[in-house]
Amino acid sequence: MIPADSVPVAGPVVFFTGAGISVGAGLPTYRGTGGLYQDASVEPPNAEDVTPERLPSLWARFQPRLRTRDELVPSAAHLAIADLERHSPKPVTIITQNVDGLHSDAGSTRVIELHGTLRTMRCLIHQHSLPITDAHWHDHVPHCPVCGGICRPNVVLFGESLPGSAFGDAQVAIREAETIVAVGTSAVVYPAAFLIDAQHTASATCIWINPEDAPPNGHWTWLQGSADTQVARLRSL
Ligand SMILES: [Zn+2]
């Protein structure tokens, strides 16, 4: 039976997700209540941290978010989105600002990771991209098994540009979407503020899922509440 409070979504669907969707998986948001950056004295990791001298502290900054697949499992919201994809006759694409890899773990197949992923690292010498395996958890700075160079997390830091293919793919998906669902993002910073601005979302039905932050304009229907409770209400048409 379909619950009375369910919300129909017509495809193609784009989910635009931020840190709020991973709260149910136990990861704190960056800017929301209790977030990592609530303390204004803490500088976000940025491009200038990618030096041999500063890489140990950069890796240390990400240590709270480096988990094995056994330690970190998708939230109910991640799983609900993957389930929606399985039951949708039209494509369901996820554009995420998160680097935790949880959408793919949940079973979603069309995932655009705007800010890269903490599941891989990249050596500074030859740019080899390598999985971060358990062997590296306790290294201060992991080394590349191919060339021996030191590695950085494969994520986009403040001051670095987004991977061009991810950004282009995201724009195409948003342009073709009939429904856009923003989950757990305040969408006030680039690239979110650009990708889901009024112009890019004008022709789509727009749903905003967030417990605290109101949508940027009246074009969005606000389902106020946690990602886990609100994504569960969505039903594909
Ligand atoms: Zn290498």
mmCIF file of C-alpha atoms and ligand atoms in Angstrom:
data_model
loop_
_atom_site.group_PDB
_atom_site.id
_atom_site.type_symbol
_atom_site.label_atom_id
_atom_site.label_comp_id
_atom_site.label_asym_id
_atom_site.label_seq_id
_atom_site.Cartn_x
_atom_site.Cartn_y
_atom_site.Cartn_z
ATOM 1 C CA MET A 1 0.000 0.000 0.000
ATOM 2 C CA ILE A 2 1.250 3.490 -0.824
ATOM 3 C CA PRO A 3 1.505 5.681 2.315
ATOM 4 C CA ALA A 4 -0.812 8.688 2.351
ATOM 5 C CA ASP A 5 2.052 11.136 2.789
ATOM 6 C CA SER A 6 4.077 9.836 -0.171
ATOM 7 C CA VAL A 7 5.418 12.329 -2.711
ATOM 8 C CA PRO A 8 5.376 11.289 -6.390
ATOM 9 C CA VAL A 9 8.481 12.067 -8.479
ATOM 10 C CA ALA A 10 8.538 11.886 -12.265
ATOM 11 C CA GLY A 11 11.754 10.969 -14.070
ATOM 12 C CA PRO A 12 14.367 11.628 -15.154
ATOM 13 C CA VAL A 13 15.235 12.430 -11.545
ATOM 14 C CA VAL A 14 18.340 14.174 -10.244
ATOM 15 C CA PHE A 15 19.251 14.006 -6.589
ATOM 16 C CA PHE A 16 21.631 16.750 -5.509
ATOM 17 C CA THR A 17 23.057 15.689 -2.170
ATOM 18 C CA GLY A 18 25.190 17.287 0.518
ATOM 19 C CA ALA A 19 26.539 16.337 3.896
ATOM 20 C CA GLY A 20 23.059 16.174 5.436
ATOM 21 C CA ILE A 21 22.312 12.884 3.727
ATOM 22 C CA SER A 22 25.195 11.187 5.534
ATOM 23 C CA VAL A 23 24.143 12.296 9.016
ATOM 24 C CA GLY A 24 22.080 9.113 9.283
ATOM 25 C CA ALA A 25 25.273 7.151 8.562
ATOM 26 C CA GLY A 26 26.980 8.821 11.520
ATOM 27 C CA LEU A 27 28.998 11.450 9.666
ATOM 28 C CA PRO A 28 28.701 15.047 10.918
ATOM 29 C CA THR A 29 27.770 17.759 8.431
ATOM 30 C CA TYR A 30 30.343 20.419 7.684
ATOM 31 C CA ARG A 31 28.216 23.467 8.390
ATOM 32 C CA GLY A 32 25.038 22.315 10.128
ATOM 33 C CA THR A 33 24.438 21.926 13.830
ATOM 34 C CA GLY A 34 27.359 20.062 15.373
ATOM 35 C CA GLY A 35 29.263 20.274 12.098
ATOM 36 C CA LEU A 36 32.989 20.098 11.671
ATOM 37 C CA TYR A 37 33.246 23.749 10.689
ATOM 38 C CA GLN A 38 31.048 25.229 13.411
ATOM 39 C CA ASP A 39 34.301 26.175 15.089
ATOM 40 C CA ALA A 40 35.336 29.245 13.101
ATOM 41 C CA SER A 41 38.937 28.801 14.202
ATOM 42 C CA VAL A 42 39.198 25.636 12.125
ATOM 43 C CA GLU A 43 40.297 26.399 8.579
ATOM 44 C CA PRO A 44 38.872 24.083 5.899
ATOM 45 C CA PRO A 45 41.511 21.945 4.181
ATOM 46 C CA ASN A 46 42.712 23.770 1.094
ATOM 47 C CA ALA A 47 45.011 23.573 -1.905
ATOM 48 C CA GLU A 48 47.966 24.947 0.028
ATOM 49 C CA ASP A 49 47.948 21.852 2.243
ATOM 50 C CA VAL A 50 49.237 19.706 -0.640
ATOM 51 C CA THR A 51 52.932 19.909 0.136
ATOM 52 C CA PRO A 52 55.200 17.174 1.511
ATOM 53 C CA GLU A 53 55.450 19.120 4.773
ATOM 54 C CA ARG A 54 51.738 19.643 5.221
ATOM 55 C CA LEU A 55 50.367 16.350 3.874
ATOM 56 C CA PRO A 56 50.582 14.579 7.262
ATOM 57 C CA SER A 57 48.272 17.137 8.837
ATOM 58 C CA LEU A 58 46.009 17.059 5.783
ATOM 59 C CA TRP A 59 45.581 13.294 6.126
ATOM 60 C CA ALA A 60 45.026 13.758 9.844
ATOM 61 C CA ARG A 61 42.198 16.190 9.081
ATOM 62 C CA PHE A 62 40.445 13.547 6.993
ATOM 63 C CA GLN A 63 41.100 10.741 9.465
ATOM 64 C CA PRO A 64 37.645 11.020 11.108
ATOM 65 C CA ARG A 65 36.083 10.430 7.686
ATOM 66 C CA LEU A 66 38.379 7.603 6.610
ATOM 67 C CA ARG A 67 36.436 4.458 7.342
ATOM 68 C CA THR A 68 36.354 0.997 5.883
ATOM 69 C CA ARG A 69 33.186 -0.229 4.209
ATOM 70 C CA ASP A 70 32.537 -2.346 7.314
ATOM 71 C CA GLU A 71 32.746 0.658 9.605
ATOM 72 C CA LEU A 72 30.632 3.025 7.538
ATOM 73 C CA VAL A 73 27.358 1.915 6.008
ATOM 74 C CA PRO A 74 24.827 3.895 3.952
ATOM 75 C CA SER A 75 21.997 5.734 5.684
ATOM 76 C CA ALA A 76 18.338 4.922 5.129
ATOM 77 C CA ALA A 77 18.234 7.887 2.726
ATOM 78 C CA HIS A 78 21.094 6.506 0.598
ATOM 79 C CA LEU A 79 19.333 3.145 0.438
ATOM 80 C CA ALA A 80 15.973 4.714 -0.407
ATOM 81 C CA ILE A 81 17.496 6.587 -3.356
ATOM 82 C CA ALA A 82 19.102 3.392 -4.668
ATOM 83 C CA ASP A 83 15.735 1.654 -4.294
ATOM 84 C CA LEU A 84 14.025 4.464 -6.184
ATOM 85 C CA GLU A 85 16.483 3.969 -9.051
ATOM 86 C CA ARG A 86 15.651 0.254 -9.188
ATOM 87 C CA HIS A 87 11.932 1.007 -9.465
ATOM 88 C CA SER A 88 12.092 4.034 -11.744
ATOM 89 C CA PRO A 89 11.412 3.639 -15.474
ATOM 90 C CA LYS A 90 13.542 6.761 -16.124
ATOM 91 C CA PRO A 91 17.168 7.496 -15.177
ATOM 92 C CA VAL A 92 17.932 8.483 -11.588
ATOM 93 C CA THR A 93 21.195 10.413 -11.340
ATOM 94 C CA ILE A 94 22.935 11.521 -8.176
ATOM 95 C CA ILE A 95 25.123 14.585 -8.050
ATOM 96 C CA THR A 96 26.853 14.642 -4.706
ATOM 97 C CA GLN A 97 29.093 17.066 -2.895
ATOM 98 C CA ASN A 98 30.069 14.265 -0.523
ATOM 99 C CA VAL A 99 33.298 12.287 -0.678
ATOM 100 C CA ASP A 100 32.192 9.338 1.457
ATOM 101 C CA GLY A 101 31.280 6.944 -1.383
ATOM 102 C CA LEU A 102 28.024 5.963 0.321
ATOM 103 C CA HIS A 103 25.747 6.398 -2.705
ATOM 104 C CA SER A 104 27.703 3.758 -4.619
ATOM 105 C CA ASP A 105 27.805 1.517 -1.554
ATOM 106 C CA ALA A 106 24.016 1.761 -1.353
ATOM 107 C CA GLY A 107 23.734 0.442 -4.915
ATOM 108 C CA SER A 108 23.167 3.613 -6.935
ATOM 109 C CA THR A 109 24.768 3.282 -10.371
ATOM 110 C CA ARG A 110 24.702 6.836 -11.761
ATOM 111 C CA VAL A 111 26.749 8.859 -9.262
ATOM 112 C CA ILE A 112 28.599 12.076 -10.079
ATOM 113 C CA GLU A 113 31.059 12.935 -7.293
ATOM 114 C CA LEU A 114 31.686 16.674 -7.720
ATOM 115 C CA HIS A 115 34.346 16.804 -5.021
ATOM 116 C CA GLY A 116 36.065 13.487 -5.692
ATOM 117 C CA THR A 117 36.135 10.636 -3.227
ATOM 118 C CA LEU A 118 37.889 9.581 -0.057
ATOM 119 C CA ARG A 119 37.824 6.027 -1.360
ATOM 120 C CA THR A 120 40.849 6.765 -3.524
ATOM 121 C CA MET A 121 44.137 8.632 -3.250
ATOM 122 C CA ARG A 122 46.444 10.092 -5.867
ATOM 123 C CA CYS A 123 50.218 10.221 -5.966
ATOM 124 C CA LEU A 124 51.822 13.596 -6.472
ATOM 125 C CA ILE A 125 54.431 12.363 -8.954
ATOM 126 C CA HIS A 126 52.535 10.516 -11.686
ATOM 127 C CA GLN A 127 48.944 11.170 -10.557
ATOM 128 C CA HIS A 128 48.252 7.436 -10.184
ATOM 129 C CA SER A 129 44.778 7.018 -8.728
ATOM 130 C CA LEU A 130 44.660 4.179 -6.231
ATOM 131 C CA PRO A 131 42.137 2.708 -3.825
ATOM 132 C CA ILE A 132 42.708 3.575 -0.192
ATOM 133 C CA THR A 133 42.977 0.168 1.375
ATOM 134 C CA ASP A 134 43.048 -0.886 4.988
ATOM 135 C CA ALA A 135 46.843 -0.940 4.797
ATOM 136 C CA HIS A 136 46.872 2.833 4.621
ATOM 137 C CA TRP A 137 44.559 3.692 7.489
ATOM 138 C CA HIS A 138 47.355 4.186 9.963
ATOM 139 C CA ASP A 139 49.961 5.658 7.657
ATOM 140 C CA HIS A 140 50.422 9.352 8.195
ATOM 141 C CA VAL A 141 51.153 9.775 4.490
ATOM 142 C CA PRO A 142 50.492 6.783 2.231
ATOM 143 C CA HIS A 143 52.937 6.041 -0.580
ATOM 144 C CA CYS A 144 52.083 5.035 -4.128
ATOM 145 C CA PRO A 145 52.696 1.295 -4.676
ATOM 146 C CA VAL A 146 53.431 2.009 -8.371
ATOM 147 C CA CYS A 147 56.015 4.812 -8.252
ATOM 148 C CA GLY A 148 56.679 5.292 -4.538
ATOM 149 C CA GLY A 149 55.533 8.900 -4.520
ATOM 150 C CA ILE A 150 53.593 10.355 -1.624
ATOM 151 C CA CYS A 151 49.836 10.456 -2.018
ATOM 152 C CA ARG A 152 47.095 12.962 -1.333
ATOM 153 C CA PRO A 153 43.410 12.287 -0.794
ATOM 154 C CA ASN A 154 41.576 12.222 -4.151
ATOM 155 C CA VAL A 155 39.213 14.994 -3.100
ATOM 156 C CA VAL A 156 38.786 18.558 -4.281
ATOM 157 C CA LEU A 157 40.117 20.932 -1.641
ATOM 158 C CA PHE A 158 39.118 24.546 -1.174
ATOM 159 C CA GLY A 159 40.876 26.610 -3.819
ATOM 160 C CA GLU A 160 41.052 23.740 -6.311
ATOM 161 C CA SER A 161 38.883 23.489 -9.415
ATOM 162 C CA LEU A 162 36.284 20.762 -9.869
ATOM 163 C CA PRO A 163 37.018 17.880 -12.240
ATOM 164 C CA GLY A 164 35.735 19.141 -15.601
ATOM 165 C CA SER A 165 33.956 15.937 -16.572
ATOM 166 C CA ALA A 166 32.014 15.773 -13.303
ATOM 167 C CA PHE A 167 30.854 19.356 -13.607
ATOM 168 C CA GLY A 168 29.834 18.932 -17.262
ATOM 169 C CA ASP A 169 28.009 15.674 -16.536
ATOM 170 C CA ALA A 170 26.174 17.376 -13.671
ATOM 171 C CA GLN A 171 25.026 20.221 -15.895
ATOM 172 C CA VAL A 172 23.677 17.795 -18.509
ATOM 173 C CA ALA A 173 21.822 15.743 -15.896
ATOM 174 C CA ILE A 174 20.210 18.846 -14.399
ATOM 175 C CA ARG A 175 19.213 20.170 -17.802
ATOM 176 C CA GLU A 176 17.454 16.889 -18.662
ATOM 177 C CA ALA A 177 15.816 16.357 -15.262
ATOM 178 C CA GLU A 178 12.072 16.470 -14.807
ATOM 179 C CA THR A 179 12.421 16.366 -11.025
ATOM 180 C CA ILE A 180 15.321 17.716 -8.967
ATOM 181 C CA VAL A 181 15.558 16.715 -5.312
ATOM 182 C CA ALA A 182 18.099 18.555 -3.174
ATOM 183 C CA VAL A 183 18.918 16.617 -0.015
ATOM 184 C CA GLY A 184 20.902 17.869 2.955
ATOM 185 C CA THR A 185 22.615 20.785 1.281
ATOM 186 C CA SER A 186 22.339 24.482 2.037
ATOM 187 C CA ALA A 187 23.250 25.208 -1.601
ATOM 188 C CA VAL A 188 24.725 28.569 -0.704
ATOM 189 C CA VAL A 189 28.251 27.827 -1.873
ATOM 190 C CA TYR A 190 29.660 27.081 -5.310
ATOM 191 C CA PRO A 191 29.116 24.761 -7.147
ATOM 192 C CA ALA A 192 25.711 24.002 -5.615
ATOM 193 C CA ALA A 193 24.647 27.620 -5.739
ATOM 194 C CA PHE A 194 25.385 27.650 -9.469
ATOM 195 C CA LEU A 195 24.189 24.195 -10.549
ATOM 196 C CA ILE A 196 20.772 24.383 -8.905
ATOM 197 C CA ASP A 197 20.130 28.093 -9.270
ATOM 198 C CA ALA A 198 16.813 29.485 -10.494
ATOM 199 C CA GLN A 199 17.845 29.428 -14.144
ATOM 200 C CA HIS A 200 19.014 25.810 -14.239
ATOM 201 C CA THR A 201 16.019 24.446 -12.350
ATOM 202 C CA ALA A 202 13.257 26.538 -13.936
ATOM 203 C CA SER A 203 11.738 23.744 -16.039
ATOM 204 C CA ALA A 204 11.908 21.013 -13.381
ATOM 205 C CA THR A 205 9.762 20.136 -10.388
ATOM 206 C CA CYS A 206 11.992 20.942 -7.420
ATOM 207 C CA ILE A 207 11.899 19.294 -3.983
ATOM 208 C CA TRP A 208 13.998 20.524 -1.067
ATOM 209 C CA ILE A 209 14.758 18.138 1.799
ATOM 210 C CA ASN A 210 16.417 19.766 4.776
ATOM 211 C CA PRO A 211 15.708 19.931 8.517
ATOM 212 C CA GLU A 212 17.033 23.465 9.075
ATOM 213 C CA ASP A 213 17.847 25.441 5.962
ATOM 214 C CA ALA A 214 14.969 26.846 3.914
ATOM 215 C CA PRO A 215 15.057 26.508 0.119
ATOM 216 C CA PRO A 216 16.670 29.329 -1.884
ATOM 217 C CA ASN A 217 13.404 30.418 -3.543
ATOM 218 C CA GLY A 218 9.693 29.666 -3.850
ATOM 219 C CA HIS A 219 10.182 27.287 -6.791
ATOM 220 C CA TRP A 220 11.131 24.539 -4.320
ATOM 221 C CA THR A 221 8.696 22.433 -2.303
ATOM 222 C CA TRP A 222 10.211 22.102 1.162
ATOM 223 C CA LEU A 223 9.937 18.728 2.870
ATOM 224 C CA GLN A 224 11.278 19.838 6.219
ATOM 225 C CA GLY A 225 12.881 17.020 8.169
ATOM 226 C CA SER A 226 15.784 14.604 8.173
ATOM 227 C CA ALA A 227 16.996 13.019 4.946
ATOM 228 C CA ASP A 228 16.125 9.558 6.266
ATOM 229 C CA THR A 229 12.484 10.393 6.994
ATOM 230 C CA GLN A 230 11.793 12.585 3.969
ATOM 231 C CA VAL A 231 13.516 10.628 1.157
ATOM 232 C CA ALA A 232 11.501 7.595 2.261
ATOM 233 C CA ARG A 233 8.331 9.462 1.212
ATOM 234 C CA LEU A 234 9.360 9.726 -2.454
ATOM 235 C CA ARG A 235 7.723 7.375 -4.949
ATOM 236 C CA SER A 236 8.720 7.113 -8.604
ATOM 237 C CA LEU A 237 6.014 7.573 -11.208
HETATM 238 ZN ZN ZN B 1 52.433 6.914 -8.445
#
